[in-house]
């Protein structure tokens, strides 16, 4: 195994993980089996990739950095096992990658600059995904896993929790990365609901309502939802119009959104 010589590139939001304890904890959390179809986002110099190659007969990785791709093509441990998708992860064709096989297990240290759009891209194709394990900025993980009536709870919390069940696994300090980021990181496990507990009649209307409700956090629903719902409609599903969006559970937002579609 040769050492990767290039520096992390700021334009790709790269911070290379090197702490083996963190990696071991991540792998224990997902309990991978040799038959699993695993996709790693951004293998970088392989802190997570090499342990994955020891566990799996095949590993798909998505990488946009040509220097990283060229380096991997020279690694003997990767030969015949590592399948590189040289592209932007935001454009990954998840249904095609799954094919006729089992749902994908997606894992990775996500680039900070595109982590939220990436998660939404994966959730859009959740029918093809068994679960996801991501390392992200701690601030993002706090928001993904936040509960109502907390300062971290917002639009991202509601939308992600509508589609899946998030679990906060561990916090990671800057020293686990090269170069060290200026913020703490954390690992989150996301599992799409096998059966969604609450279903919006129209997901576009649901997304629109959630976005509008949180557009002005300090205002009451009576004001933020003006033009979408009347006070009487809000009250009809047992919600006090003087409450703020951050106090509502996912079920409440679904009930409100369903008023828009009758």
Short mmCIF file of C-alpha atoms in Angstrom, two decimals:
data_model
loop_
_atom_site.label_atom_id
_atom_site.label_comp_id
_atom_site.label_asym_id
_atom_site.label_seq_id
_atom_site.Cartn_x
_atom_site.Cartn_y
_atom_site.Cartn_z
CA UNK A 1 0.00 0.00 0.00
CA UNK A 2 1.73 3.20 -1.16
CA UNK A 3 1.11 6.48 0.61
CA UNK A 4 -1.06 9.05 -1.15
CA UNK A 5 1.22 12.03 -1.76
CA UNK A 6 -1.22 14.76 -2.82
CA UNK A 7 -2.57 17.37 -0.44
CA UNK A 8 -6.31 17.58 0.27
CA UNK A 9 -8.01 19.92 -2.17
CA UNK A 10 -10.11 22.74 -0.81
CA UNK A 11 -12.35 22.93 -3.90
CA UNK A 12 -13.54 19.37 -3.25
CA UNK A 13 -14.05 20.01 0.47
CA UNK A 14 -11.51 17.29 1.27
CA UNK A 15 -10.49 16.42 4.82
CA UNK A 16 -8.88 12.99 4.88
CA UNK A 17 -9.76 10.75 7.83
CA UNK A 18 -6.84 8.94 9.47
CA UNK A 19 -8.04 7.88 12.94
CA UNK A 20 -8.29 4.07 12.99
CA UNK A 21 -10.45 4.03 16.16
CA UNK A 22 -13.09 6.12 14.39
CA UNK A 23 -12.98 3.82 11.37
CA UNK A 24 -13.33 0.69 13.54
CA UNK A 25 -16.32 2.24 15.33
CA UNK A 26 -17.97 3.08 12.00
CA UNK A 27 -17.50 -0.45 10.66
CA UNK A 28 -18.83 -2.02 13.86
CA UNK A 29 -21.93 0.17 13.61
CA UNK A 30 -22.93 -1.23 10.20
CA UNK A 31 -21.80 -4.86 10.68
CA UNK A 32 -21.04 -5.40 7.00
CA UNK A 33 -21.36 -8.83 5.42
CA UNK A 34 -19.41 -10.08 2.35
CA UNK A 35 -22.67 -10.25 0.37
CA UNK A 36 -23.53 -6.56 0.97
CA UNK A 37 -23.44 -4.17 -1.99
CA UNK A 38 -21.48 -1.27 -0.49
CA UNK A 39 -20.88 2.12 -2.10
CA UNK A 40 -18.30 4.47 -0.60
CA UNK A 41 -18.53 8.18 -1.37
CA UNK A 42 -15.10 9.80 -1.74
CA UNK A 43 -12.50 7.13 -0.87
CA UNK A 44 -9.63 9.64 -0.71
CA UNK A 45 -6.38 7.96 0.41
CA UNK A 46 -8.30 4.93 1.65
CA UNK A 47 -8.49 5.18 5.45
CA UNK A 48 -11.95 3.60 5.23
CA UNK A 49 -11.56 1.98 1.81
CA UNK A 50 -8.73 -0.42 2.65
CA UNK A 51 -10.60 -1.89 5.67
CA UNK A 52 -13.69 -2.20 3.45
CA UNK A 53 -11.68 -4.07 0.82
CA UNK A 54 -10.59 -6.53 3.51
CA UNK A 55 -14.24 -7.24 4.33
CA UNK A 56 -15.80 -7.26 0.87
CA UNK A 57 -15.18 -9.09 -2.41
CA UNK A 58 -16.37 -5.99 -4.31
CA UNK A 59 -16.57 -2.31 -3.44
CA UNK A 60 -17.99 0.54 -5.52
CA UNK A 61 -16.49 3.96 -4.88
CA UNK A 62 -17.50 7.37 -6.23
CA UNK A 63 -14.64 9.81 -6.72
CA UNK A 64 -14.33 13.07 -8.67
CA UNK A 65 -10.66 13.88 -8.00
CA UNK A 66 -8.54 12.64 -10.92
CA UNK A 67 -5.39 12.44 -8.79
CA UNK A 68 -7.13 10.18 -6.28
CA UNK A 69 -8.54 8.02 -9.10
CA UNK A 70 -5.13 7.64 -10.73
CA UNK A 71 -3.59 6.66 -7.39
CA UNK A 72 -6.24 4.01 -6.75
CA UNK A 73 -5.66 2.52 -10.19
CA UNK A 74 -2.09 1.76 -9.06
CA UNK A 75 -3.05 0.00 -5.80
CA UNK A 76 -2.65 -3.80 -5.99
CA UNK A 77 -5.19 -4.39 -3.20
CA UNK A 78 -7.84 -2.68 -5.32
CA UNK A 79 -7.31 -4.74 -8.45
CA UNK A 80 -10.41 -6.69 -9.44
CA UNK A 81 -12.28 -5.59 -6.30
CA UNK A 82 -12.55 -1.80 -6.45
CA UNK A 83 -14.96 -0.38 -9.03
CA UNK A 84 -14.40 3.36 -9.46
CA UNK A 85 -17.20 5.65 -10.62
CA UNK A 86 -15.31 8.76 -11.75
CA UNK A 87 -18.04 11.34 -11.30
CA UNK A 88 -19.79 13.82 -9.08
CA UNK A 89 -21.70 11.89 -6.39
CA UNK A 90 -24.66 14.26 -6.86
CA UNK A 91 -25.13 12.75 -10.33
CA UNK A 92 -24.79 9.12 -9.28
CA UNK A 93 -27.44 6.92 -10.91
CA UNK A 94 -28.43 4.94 -7.84
CA UNK A 95 -31.10 2.69 -9.43
CA UNK A 96 -28.66 1.70 -12.20
CA UNK A 97 -25.90 1.02 -9.69
CA UNK A 98 -28.17 -1.22 -7.67
CA UNK A 99 -29.40 -3.07 -10.74
CA UNK A 100 -31.28 -6.26 -9.87
CA UNK A 101 -29.34 -6.83 -6.66
CA UNK A 102 -29.96 -6.04 -3.00
CA UNK A 103 -30.47 -2.43 -1.88
CA UNK A 104 -27.25 -0.45 -1.51
CA UNK A 105 -25.41 0.30 1.71
CA UNK A 106 -23.83 3.74 1.34
CA UNK A 107 -20.94 4.90 3.48
CA UNK A 108 -18.55 7.83 3.43
CA UNK A 109 -16.84 10.86 4.83
CA UNK A 110 -18.94 13.37 2.89
CA UNK A 111 -17.43 16.61 1.56
CA UNK A 112 -18.62 19.42 3.81
CA UNK A 113 -19.57 21.67 0.91
CA UNK A 114 -22.16 19.31 -0.63
CA UNK A 115 -23.20 17.08 2.28
CA UNK A 116 -26.83 18.26 2.56
CA UNK A 117 -27.62 18.12 -1.20
CA UNK A 118 -25.99 14.67 -1.29
CA UNK A 119 -28.19 13.36 1.50
CA UNK A 120 -31.30 14.62 -0.32
CA UNK A 121 -30.10 12.99 -3.54
CA UNK A 122 -29.83 9.67 -1.73
CA UNK A 123 -33.19 10.07 -0.01
CA UNK A 124 -34.81 10.71 -3.38
CA UNK A 125 -33.70 7.18 -4.32
CA UNK A 126 -34.28 5.62 -0.90
CA UNK A 127 -36.19 2.67 -2.38
CA UNK A 128 -32.82 1.42 -3.65
CA UNK A 129 -30.93 2.03 -0.42
CA UNK A 130 -30.83 -0.17 2.67
CA UNK A 131 -28.99 2.27 4.92
CA UNK A 132 -26.39 5.05 5.03
CA UNK A 133 -23.48 5.81 7.34
CA UNK A 134 -21.97 9.26 6.99
CA UNK A 135 -19.36 11.40 8.61
CA UNK A 136 -20.45 15.04 8.48
CA UNK A 137 -19.98 18.34 10.24
CA UNK A 138 -21.29 17.91 13.78
CA UNK A 139 -23.60 20.88 13.25
CA UNK A 140 -25.31 19.05 10.36
CA UNK A 141 -25.66 15.81 12.34
CA UNK A 142 -27.13 17.80 15.24
CA UNK A 143 -29.76 19.14 12.84
CA UNK A 144 -30.47 15.77 11.23
CA UNK A 145 -31.16 14.14 14.60
CA UNK A 146 -32.75 17.09 16.44
CA UNK A 147 -36.09 16.76 18.19
CA UNK A 148 -38.89 19.35 18.26
CA UNK A 149 -38.47 22.31 20.59
CA UNK A 150 -34.68 22.38 20.27
CA UNK A 151 -32.55 25.07 18.64
CA UNK A 152 -31.13 22.60 16.08
CA UNK A 153 -34.58 21.44 14.93
CA UNK A 154 -35.59 22.86 11.57
CA UNK A 155 -36.43 22.19 7.97
CA UNK A 156 -33.56 19.70 7.51
CA UNK A 157 -34.64 17.75 10.62
CA UNK A 158 -38.24 17.45 9.43
CA UNK A 159 -37.45 16.49 5.84
CA UNK A 160 -34.85 13.87 6.71
CA UNK A 161 -36.91 12.37 9.54
CA UNK A 162 -39.92 12.17 7.23
CA UNK A 163 -37.97 9.83 4.94
CA UNK A 164 -35.78 7.94 7.37
CA UNK A 165 -34.74 7.23 10.93
CA UNK A 166 -31.52 9.00 11.95
CA UNK A 167 -29.17 7.87 14.74
CA UNK A 168 -26.33 10.00 16.12
CA UNK A 169 -23.40 7.61 16.61
CA UNK A 170 -20.26 9.50 17.66
CA UNK A 171 -18.56 12.87 17.77
CA UNK A 172 -15.13 13.31 16.18
CA UNK A 173 -12.59 16.05 16.84
CA UNK A 174 -10.60 17.86 14.12
CA UNK A 175 -7.46 15.87 14.95
CA UNK A 176 -8.88 12.76 13.27
CA UNK A 177 -8.44 14.44 9.85
CA UNK A 178 -5.74 15.77 7.55
CA UNK A 179 -5.92 18.71 7.27
CA UNK A 180 -7.84 19.27 10.52
CA UNK A 181 -11.15 21.05 9.78
CA UNK A 182 -12.10 24.10 11.85
CA UNK A 183 -15.19 22.36 13.21
CA UNK A 184 -16.08 19.12 14.97
CA UNK A 185 -17.49 16.22 12.97
CA UNK A 186 -19.89 13.42 13.82
CA UNK A 187 -21.11 10.12 12.41
CA UNK A 188 -24.78 9.57 11.65
CA UNK A 189 -26.62 6.41 10.63
CA UNK A 190 -29.65 6.91 8.38
CA UNK A 191 -32.11 4.10 7.69
CA UNK A 192 -34.99 4.73 5.28
CA UNK A 193 -38.31 3.76 6.86
CA UNK A 194 -39.46 0.26 5.86
CA UNK A 195 -42.97 1.61 6.35
CA UNK A 196 -43.28 5.38 6.70
CA UNK A 197 -45.15 6.26 9.91
CA UNK A 198 -46.71 9.37 8.35
CA UNK A 199 -47.42 9.87 4.65
CA UNK A 200 -48.00 13.17 2.90
CA UNK A 201 -50.55 13.03 0.08
CA UNK A 202 -48.30 15.26 -2.02
CA UNK A 203 -44.59 15.46 -1.13
CA UNK A 204 -44.11 18.68 -3.10
CA UNK A 205 -46.81 20.40 -1.05
CA UNK A 206 -45.30 18.94 2.11
CA UNK A 207 -41.83 20.30 1.24
CA UNK A 208 -43.33 23.68 0.36
CA UNK A 209 -45.21 23.94 3.65
CA UNK A 210 -42.20 22.91 5.76
CA UNK A 211 -39.98 25.42 3.94
CA UNK A 212 -42.49 28.24 4.44
CA UNK A 213 -43.09 27.36 8.10
CA UNK A 214 -39.38 27.66 8.93
CA UNK A 215 -38.67 30.69 6.72
CA UNK A 216 -39.17 32.99 9.70
CA UNK A 217 -38.49 30.83 12.76
CA UNK A 218 -39.57 33.35 15.37
CA UNK A 219 -43.02 33.92 13.87
CA UNK A 220 -46.11 31.88 14.68
CA UNK A 221 -47.77 29.46 12.27
CA UNK A 222 -50.65 31.94 11.95
CA UNK A 223 -48.19 34.29 10.21
CA UNK A 224 -45.75 31.94 8.47
CA UNK A 225 -48.47 29.84 6.85
CA UNK A 226 -50.61 32.81 5.81
CA UNK A 227 -51.61 32.31 2.19
CA UNK A 228 -51.37 28.53 2.54
CA UNK A 229 -53.71 27.76 5.43
CA UNK A 230 -56.27 29.67 7.48
CA UNK A 231 -56.28 29.77 11.26
CA UNK A 232 -59.38 27.56 11.21
CA UNK A 233 -57.64 24.95 9.06
CA UNK A 234 -54.61 24.85 11.36
CA UNK A 235 -56.89 24.41 14.36
CA UNK A 236 -58.83 21.64 12.55
CA UNK A 237 -55.88 19.24 12.97
CA UNK A 238 -55.44 20.07 16.66
CA UNK A 239 -52.60 22.58 16.31
CA UNK A 240 -52.63 25.97 18.02
CA UNK A 241 -51.89 28.66 15.37
CA UNK A 242 -49.77 30.65 17.86
CA UNK A 243 -47.20 27.86 18.03
CA UNK A 244 -43.94 28.19 16.11
CA UNK A 245 -42.71 25.69 13.52
CA UNK A 246 -39.88 24.43 15.72
CA UNK A 247 -42.43 23.01 18.21
CA UNK A 248 -44.15 20.75 15.66
CA UNK A 249 -43.40 17.07 15.14
CA UNK A 250 -43.08 15.53 11.68
CA UNK A 251 -46.62 14.14 12.02
CA UNK A 252 -47.95 17.67 12.59
CA UNK A 253 -46.36 18.94 9.39
CA UNK A 254 -47.79 15.99 7.45
CA UNK A 255 -51.28 16.69 8.83
CA UNK A 256 -51.01 20.35 7.86
CA UNK A 257 -49.70 19.55 4.39
CA UNK A 258 -52.53 17.10 3.79
CA UNK A 259 -55.00 19.94 4.31
CA UNK A 260 -53.63 21.46 1.11
CA UNK A 261 -54.61 18.44 -0.96
CA UNK A 262 -57.97 17.66 0.63
#
